[in-house]
Phi, psi and omega in degrees: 000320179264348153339310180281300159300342163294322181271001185290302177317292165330290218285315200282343206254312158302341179277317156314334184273336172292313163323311207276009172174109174304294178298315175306325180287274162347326168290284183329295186326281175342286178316264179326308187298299201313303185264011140278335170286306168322309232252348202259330181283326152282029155250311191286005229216116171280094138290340161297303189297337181288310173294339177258327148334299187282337158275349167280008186225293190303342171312297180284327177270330141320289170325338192247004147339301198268317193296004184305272243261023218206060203299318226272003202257334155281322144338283169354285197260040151273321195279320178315305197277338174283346188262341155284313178303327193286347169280339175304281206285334172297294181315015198245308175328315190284325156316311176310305211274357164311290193297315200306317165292307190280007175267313180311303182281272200341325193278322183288310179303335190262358178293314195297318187276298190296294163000302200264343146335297181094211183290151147270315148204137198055059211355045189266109192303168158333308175314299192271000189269337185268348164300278191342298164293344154300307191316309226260328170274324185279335137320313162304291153331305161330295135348256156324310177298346205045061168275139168268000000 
């Protein structure tokens, strides 16, 4: 029961905000998951060691440049480079499990309110305008913030 009333609460309080504008109120929405999912993967995140990884991989492809005519020694650094990244994409987990439940609700409410709109603009649904625009803040943000 209060469960239900909470989410009740929620899902009007997101419905209110669809009144005073759709996109904007979805540009914002964007805007805050982005630099709080940015902001929560660079403090949980060794970004120095992600950075001398990733220089140390732009590094390894240059090398592997000159090695075309050399198959078995780019294997060598293929095998290297597949074994840095995975320290890259494994260190993207401990942030995830930050986010994930409260990106889960946040994403059904805004599934709830925005849904019965239907396109919103350039016939673009609720979804793709907050994909879209994420995409386009985690450049940004990335960016400023200096995250690797």
């Amino acid at each position: 029961m209060a469960f239900e009333n909470i989410t009740a609460s929620a899902i009007t309080f997101v419905e209110g905000l669809v009144t005073w504008s759709a996109l904007w109120t979805l540009i914002i929405a964007s805007f805050l998951l982005t630099l709080i999912s940015t902001l929560v993967y660079k403090y949980t995140t060794d970004q120095k060691r992600i950075k001398e990884i990733k220089d140390e991989m732009k590094a390894m492809q240059k090398e592997m440049k000159d090695l075309k005519s050399d198959p078995k020694e780019m294997m060598e650094k293929q095998k290297e480079m597949m074994h840095k990244n995975l320290f890259v994409m494994k260190s993207a987990y401990k942030p995830l499990l930050y986010t994930f439940i409260p990106f889960l609700i946040i994403f059904f409410l805004l599934k709830e309110a925005y849904q019965p709109l239907g396109k919103i603009i350039f016939g673009l649904t609720w979804f793709w305008i907050y994909f879209i625009t994420s995409i386009v803040f985690s450049i940004i943000i990335r960016k400023v913030f200096k995250v690797y």
